[in-house]
CSV table of C-alpha atoms and ligand atoms in Angstrom, one decimal:
chain,number,residue,atom,x,y,z
A,1,MET,CA,-14.9,72.3,-82.2
A,2,SER,CA,-15.7,70.3,-85.2
A,3,GLY,CA,-17.7,71.6,-88.1
A,4,PRO,CA,-18.6,75.3,-88.7
A,5,SER,CA,-18.6,77.6,-85.7
A,6,ILE,CA,-22.1,78.8,-86.5
A,7,GLN,CA,-24.6,77.1,-88.8
A,8,VAL,CA,-28.1,78.6,-89.2
A,9,GLU,CA,-30.5,76.9,-91.5
A,10,ARG,CA,-33.9,78.1,-92.6
A,11,LEU,CA,-34.4,80.0,-89.3
A,12,VAL,CA,-38.0,81.3,-89.0
A,13,PHE,CA,-39.2,83.0,-85.9
A,14,ALA,CA,-42.2,84.9,-84.6
A,15,TYR,CA,-42.3,86.6,-81.1
A,16,PRO,CA,-45.0,85.5,-78.7
A,17,ASP,CA,-47.1,88.5,-79.6
A,18,GLY,CA,-47.2,87.2,-83.2
A,19,ARG,CA,-44.7,89.6,-84.7
A,20,GLN,CA,-42.8,87.6,-87.4
A,21,ALA,CA,-39.1,88.7,-87.2
A,22,LEU,CA,-37.3,86.1,-89.3
A,23,PHE,CA,-38.5,84.6,-92.5
A,24,GLY,CA,-35.9,81.9,-93.3
A,25,VAL,CA,-32.3,82.9,-92.4
A,26,ASP,CA,-29.4,80.8,-93.6
A,27,PHE,CA,-25.7,81.4,-93.0
A,28,THR,CA,-22.6,79.6,-91.9
A,29,VAL,CA,-19.5,81.0,-90.1
A,30,GLU,CA,-16.4,78.9,-90.2
A,31,PRO,CA,-13.9,78.7,-87.3
A,32,GLY,CA,-11.7,81.9,-87.1
A,33,GLU,CA,-13.9,83.9,-89.4
A,34,ARG,CA,-14.9,87.5,-88.4
A,35,VAL,CA,-18.3,88.4,-89.8
A,36,ALA,CA,-20.3,91.6,-89.4
A,37,LEU,CA,-24.1,91.4,-89.4
A,38,LEU,CA,-25.4,94.5,-91.0
A,39,GLY,CA,-29.0,95.8,-91.5
A,40,PRO,CA,-31.4,98.6,-90.7
A,41,ASN,CA,-33.3,99.0,-87.5
A,42,GLY,CA,-35.9,96.2,-87.1
A,43,ALA,CA,-34.2,94.0,-89.7
A,44,GLY,CA,-33.9,91.0,-87.3
A,45,LYS,CA,-30.2,91.2,-86.3
A,46,THR,CA,-30.7,91.0,-82.5
A,47,THR,CA,-33.4,88.3,-83.0
A,48,VAL,CA,-30.9,86.2,-84.9
A,49,VAL,CA,-28.1,86.5,-82.4
A,50,LEU,CA,-30.4,85.8,-79.4
A,51,HIS,CA,-31.0,82.4,-81.0
A,52,LEU,CA,-27.3,81.5,-81.1
A,53,ASN,CA,-27.2,80.5,-77.4
A,54,GLY,CA,-30.9,79.6,-77.0
A,55,ILE,CA,-32.1,82.8,-75.4
A,56,LEU,CA,-34.8,82.9,-78.1
A,57,GLY,CA,-36.1,79.9,-80.0
A,58,SER,CA,-37.6,76.6,-79.5
A,59,VAL,CA,-36.1,76.3,-76.0
A,60,THR,CA,-37.7,79.5,-74.7
A,61,GLY,CA,-41.0,80.4,-76.5
A,62,GLY,CA,-42.2,82.2,-79.5
A,63,THR,CA,-42.9,80.1,-82.6
A,64,GLY,CA,-40.3,79.1,-85.1
A,65,SER,CA,-38.5,76.5,-87.1
A,66,GLY,CA,-35.1,75.8,-88.5
A,67,ARG,CA,-31.9,74.4,-87.3
A,68,ILE,CA,-28.9,75.9,-85.4
A,69,ARG,CA,-25.6,74.1,-84.9
A,70,ILE,CA,-22.6,75.5,-82.9
A,71,GLY,CA,-19.4,73.7,-83.6
A,72,GLY,CA,-21.4,70.8,-85.1
A,73,THR,CA,-23.6,70.5,-81.9
A,74,ASP,CA,-27.3,70.9,-82.4
A,75,LEU,CA,-28.8,73.7,-80.2
A,76,HIS,CA,-31.1,71.5,-78.2
A,77,ARG,CA,-32.2,71.8,-74.6
A,78,GLU,CA,-29.8,69.1,-73.5
A,79,HIS,CA,-26.8,70.9,-75.1
A,80,LEU,CA,-27.7,74.3,-73.8
A,81,ALA,CA,-25.1,74.6,-71.0
A,82,GLU,CA,-22.3,73.4,-73.3
A,83,ILE,CA,-23.4,75.9,-76.0
A,84,ARG,CA,-23.6,78.8,-73.6
A,85,ARG,CA,-20.0,78.0,-72.6
A,86,LYS,CA,-18.8,78.2,-76.2
A,87,VAL,CA,-20.9,81.2,-77.4
A,88,GLY,CA,-20.2,84.4,-75.5
A,89,LEU,CA,-23.0,86.9,-76.2
A,90,VAL,CA,-22.5,90.6,-75.5
A,91,PHE,CA,-26.1,92.1,-75.4
A,92,GLN,CA,-27.1,95.3,-77.2
A,93,ASP,CA,-27.9,96.9,-73.8
A,94,PRO,CA,-25.3,96.3,-71.1
A,95,ASP,CA,-28.0,96.7,-68.4
A,96,ASP,CA,-29.3,93.4,-69.6
A,97,GLN,CA,-26.0,91.8,-68.8
A,98,LEU,CA,-25.0,93.4,-65.5
A,99,PHE,CA,-27.0,92.5,-62.4
A,100,MET,CA,-24.5,92.0,-59.5
A,101,PRO,CA,-23.6,94.6,-56.8
A,102,THR,CA,-20.1,95.2,-58.1
A,103,VAL,CA,-18.2,95.1,-61.4
A,104,ARG,CA,-16.0,92.4,-59.9
A,105,ASP,CA,-18.9,90.2,-59.0
A,106,ASP,CA,-20.4,90.6,-62.5
A,107,VAL,CA,-17.2,89.5,-64.2
A,108,ALA,CA,-16.7,86.7,-61.7
A,109,PHE,CA,-20.2,85.3,-62.1
A,110,GLY,CA,-19.7,83.2,-65.2
A,111,PRO,CA,-16.2,81.7,-64.4
A,112,ALA,CA,-17.4,81.0,-60.8
A,113,ASN,CA,-20.3,79.0,-62.3
A,114,LEU,CA,-17.7,77.0,-64.2
A,115,GLY,CA,-16.0,76.2,-60.9
A,116,LEU,CA,-13.1,78.7,-60.8
A,117,ARG,CA,-12.2,79.7,-57.2
A,118,GLY,CA,-9.7,81.7,-55.3
A,119,SER,CA,-6.7,83.3,-57.0
A,120,GLU,CA,-7.6,81.5,-60.3
A,121,LEU,CA,-10.9,83.3,-60.3
A,122,ASP,CA,-9.3,86.6,-59.2
A,123,ASP,CA,-6.8,86.4,-62.0
A,124,ARG,CA,-9.4,85.6,-64.6
A,125,VAL,CA,-11.5,88.7,-63.5
A,126,PHE,CA,-8.5,91.0,-63.4
A,127,GLU,CA,-7.4,89.8,-66.8
A,128,ALA,CA,-10.8,90.3,-68.4
A,129,LEU,CA,-11.2,93.8,-66.8
A,130,SER,CA,-7.7,94.8,-67.9
A,131,GLU,CA,-8.5,93.7,-71.5
A,132,VAL,CA,-11.2,96.4,-71.6
A,133,GLY,CA,-9.3,98.9,-69.5
A,134,MET,CA,-11.7,98.7,-66.5
A,135,GLN,CA,-9.4,97.0,-63.9
A,136,ASP,CA,-9.6,100.1,-61.7
A,137,HIS,CA,-13.3,99.9,-61.4
A,138,ALA,CA,-13.7,96.4,-60.0
A,139,ASP,CA,-15.3,97.6,-56.7
A,140,ILE,CA,-17.8,100.0,-58.2
A,141,ALA,CA,-21.5,99.2,-58.6
A,142,PRO,CA,-22.2,98.9,-62.4
A,143,HIS,CA,-25.1,101.4,-62.1
A,144,HIS,CA,-22.5,104.0,-61.0
A,145,LEU,CA,-20.6,103.7,-64.3
A,146,SER,CA,-21.3,105.6,-67.5
A,147,PHE,CA,-23.0,103.7,-70.3
A,148,GLY,CA,-19.7,103.3,-72.2
A,149,GLN,CA,-18.0,101.9,-69.1
A,150,ARG,CA,-20.9,99.5,-68.6
A,151,ARG,CA,-20.6,98.4,-72.2
A,152,ARG,CA,-16.9,97.6,-71.6
A,153,VAL,CA,-17.7,95.7,-68.4
A,154,ALA,CA,-20.3,93.7,-70.3
A,155,VAL,CA,-17.6,92.8,-72.8
A,156,ALA,CA,-15.4,91.7,-69.9
A,157,THR,CA,-18.1,89.4,-68.4
A,158,VAL,CA,-18.0,87.5,-71.7
A,159,LEU,CA,-14.2,87.6,-72.2
A,160,ALA,CA,-13.8,86.1,-68.7
A,161,MET,CA,-15.6,83.0,-70.0
A,162,ARG,CA,-13.0,82.6,-72.8
A,163,PRO,CA,-15.6,81.7,-75.4
A,164,GLU,CA,-14.8,80.0,-78.7
A,165,VAL,CA,-17.4,82.1,-80.5
A,166,LEU,CA,-17.9,85.8,-79.6
A,167,VAL,CA,-21.2,87.4,-80.6
A,168,LEU,CA,-21.5,91.2,-80.1
A,169,ASP,CA,-24.6,93.3,-80.6
A,170,GLU,CA,-23.5,96.8,-81.5
A,171,PRO,CA,-20.3,96.8,-79.5
A,172,SER,CA,-19.2,100.3,-80.6
A,173,SER,CA,-22.5,102.2,-80.0
A,174,ASN,CA,-22.2,104.9,-77.3
A,175,LEU,CA,-18.4,104.5,-77.0
A,176,ASP,CA,-16.3,107.6,-77.3
A,177,PRO,CA,-13.7,107.5,-80.2
A,178,ALA,CA,-10.8,106.3,-78.0
A,179,SER,CA,-12.9,103.6,-76.4
A,180,ARG,CA,-14.2,102.5,-79.8
A,181,ARG,CA,-10.7,102.2,-81.1
A,182,GLU,CA,-9.5,100.4,-78.0
A,183,LEU,CA,-12.3,97.9,-78.3
A,184,ALA,CA,-11.4,97.3,-81.9
A,185,ASP,CA,-7.8,96.6,-80.8
A,186,ILE,CA,-9.1,94.1,-78.2
A,187,LEU,CA,-11.4,92.4,-80.7
A,188,SER,CA,-8.8,92.1,-83.4
A,189,GLY,CA,-6.4,90.6,-81.0
A,190,LEU,CA,-8.7,87.8,-79.8
A,191,ASP,CA,-8.3,84.3,-81.1
A,192,VAL,CA,-12.0,83.6,-81.5
A,193,THR,CA,-14.7,83.3,-84.2
A,194,LEU,CA,-16.5,86.6,-84.2
A,195,LEU,CA,-20.0,87.6,-85.3
A,196,MET,CA,-20.6,91.3,-84.7
A,197,ILE,CA,-23.8,93.3,-85.3
A,198,THR,CA,-23.0,96.9,-86.1
A,199,HIS,CA,-24.4,100.0,-87.7
A,200,ASP,CA,-20.9,101.4,-87.7
A,201,LEU,CA,-19.9,100.4,-91.2
A,202,PRO,CA,-16.2,101.6,-91.0
A,203,TYR,CA,-16.0,99.3,-87.9
A,204,ALA,CA,-17.3,96.4,-89.9
A,205,LEU,CA,-14.7,97.1,-92.6
A,206,GLN,CA,-11.9,97.4,-90.0
A,207,LEU,CA,-12.7,94.2,-88.1
A,208,CYS,CA,-14.6,91.9,-90.4
A,209,GLU,CA,-13.5,90.7,-93.8
A,210,ARG,CA,-17.0,89.3,-94.5
A,211,SER,CA,-20.4,90.8,-93.9
A,212,LEU,CA,-23.9,89.5,-93.9
A,213,LEU,CA,-26.7,92.0,-94.7
A,214,ILE,CA,-30.1,91.2,-93.3
A,215,ASP,CA,-33.3,93.1,-94.0
A,216,ASP,CA,-36.9,92.2,-93.2
A,217,GLY,CA,-35.9,88.9,-91.6
A,218,ARG,CA,-34.0,87.6,-94.6
A,219,ILE,CA,-30.3,87.6,-95.6
A,220,VAL,CA,-30.1,89.8,-98.6
A,221,ALA,CA,-26.3,89.9,-99.2
A,222,ASP,CA,-23.3,87.8,-98.0
A,223,GLY,CA,-19.8,88.7,-99.2
A,224,LYS,CA,-16.7,90.7,-98.6
A,225,THR,CA,-17.4,93.7,-96.4
A,226,ARG,CA,-15.5,95.9,-98.9
A,227,ASP,CA,-17.6,94.8,-101.8
A,228,LEU,CA,-20.9,95.3,-99.9
A,229,LEU,CA,-19.9,98.8,-98.7
A,230,ALA,CA,-18.7,99.7,-102.2
A,231,ASP,CA,-22.2,99.0,-103.6
A,232,PRO,CA,-24.2,102.2,-103.2
A,233,ASP,CA,-27.4,100.7,-104.6
A,234,LEU,CA,-27.3,97.8,-102.2
A,235,LEU,CA,-26.6,100.2,-99.3
A,236,SER,CA,-29.4,102.6,-100.1
A,237,ALA,CA,-31.9,99.7,-100.8
A,238,HIS,CA,-31.4,98.6,-97.2
A,239,ARG,CA,-31.1,102.0,-95.5
A,240,LEU,CA,-27.4,101.8,-94.8
A,241,GLU,CA,-25.3,104.9,-95.1
A,242,LEU,CA,-21.5,105.4,-95.0
A,243,PRO,CA,-20.2,108.3,-93.0
A,244,TYR,CA,-19.8,111.5,-95.0
A,245,GLY,CA,-16.7,111.3,-97.2
A,246,PHE,CA,-15.9,107.7,-96.2
A,247,ASP,CA,-14.5,105.7,-99.1
A,248,PRO,CA,-14.4,101.9,-98.3
A,249,LEU,CA,-12.0,101.3,-101.2
A,250,SER,CA,-9.4,103.7,-99.7
A,251,VAL,CA,-9.2,102.0,-96.3
A,252,SER,CA,-7.3,98.9,-95.5
A,253,GLY,CA,-9.4,96.1,-93.9
A,254,PRO,CA,-8.3,93.3,-91.5
A,255,GLU,CA,-5.1,91.4,-92.4
A,256,ARG,CA,-6.4,88.0,-93.3
B,301,LIG,N1,-39.7,91.2,-77.7
B,301,LIG,C1,-40.2,91.4,-78.9
B,301,LIG,N2,-41.6,91.2,-79.1
B,301,LIG,C2,-42.1,91.4,-80.3
B,301,LIG,N3,-41.5,91.8,-81.4
B,301,LIG,C3,-40.2,92.1,-81.2
B,301,LIG,C4,-39.5,91.9,-80.0
B,301,LIG,N4,-38.2,92.2,-80.2
B,301,LIG,C5,-38.1,92.6,-81.5
B,301,LIG,N5,-39.3,92.5,-82.1
B,301,LIG,C6,-39.6,92.8,-83.6
B,301,LIG,O1,-38.8,91.9,-84.3
B,301,LIG,C7,-38.3,92.6,-85.5
B,301,LIG,C8,-36.8,92.4,-85.5
B,301,LIG,O2,-36.3,93.1,-84.3
B,301,LIG,P1,-34.7,93.1,-83.9
B,301,LIG,O3,-34.6,93.6,-82.6
B,301,LIG,O4,-34.2,91.7,-84.2
B,301,LIG,O5,-34.1,94.1,-85.0
B,301,LIG,P2,-32.6,94.6,-85.1
B,301,LIG,O6,-32.2,94.3,-86.5
B,301,LIG,O7,-31.8,94.1,-84.0
B,301,LIG,O8,-32.8,96.2,-85.0
B,301,LIG,P3,-32.0,97.4,-84.3
B,301,LIG,O9,-30.9,97.8,-85.3
B,301,LIG,O10,-33.0,98.5,-84.1
B,301,LIG,O11,-31.4,96.9,-83.0
B,301,LIG,C9,-38.8,94.0,-85.4
B,301,LIG,O12,-39.9,94.1,-86.2
B,301,LIG,C10,-39.1,94.2,-83.9
B,301,LIG,O13,-40.2,95.1,-83.8
B,302,LIG,MG1,-30.9,95.0,-82.4
């Protein structure tokens, strides 16, 4: 890719029912960066990330303005297929991502669309499921899995596409502590640009050197995760709370 991985300029958006969710969002993520997108419920986090591969925005309805570029390519209708290959989006709700009869079919769906077949496709599916520890569940129907297991399969559907930019909407929610840690190990081992929405502030600190804080449809802070989390006035002004006893200055962050 050439240019920033993600470039969002003056993004304004109102849903079709008239609800204005974004009031002018600007940020840039450079290749290889790992950035957390923080903010209270209803701040506009999901709305922002659903724009990054054209699920929301000028292509699909609602009213808005602004400019989005992925790896220097404008997000326009004619580039949508290319951008969806580059940007892997793990939805907030895994049930929005899984729609095939088996886990294997769901993970194979994207790579098969790219033209992979036979053993190459099987290998890709096995590899992605192994990365999330779900390789023994390939023949199960997604709706027979637990929520946390469905979340891991949803991550695998995106990893199977080997995206250049990985965007995750609350990846650690509803995971048990071991699964949460295992997912952190997976994410920190990937060679991708990462943008991760999370309410899990220690997770943001562990995985992302930089954080963006959004509230009421505007970016209100952009800096080192440690600095944001060490600012109690900033956190309380935007309804963010650290877990009891957690000191962001006593924990080591990502090695970068
Ligand atoms: N489909 C929709 N139609 C109308 N309004 C919506 C829709 N989805 C979200 N909104 C509104 O847009 C605003 C931003 O919502 P968004 O889902 O982006 O917040 P969020 O930061 O992801 O919150 P959460 O932490 O609860 O997931 C909210 O006011 C929300 O009510
Ligand atoms: Mg959300």
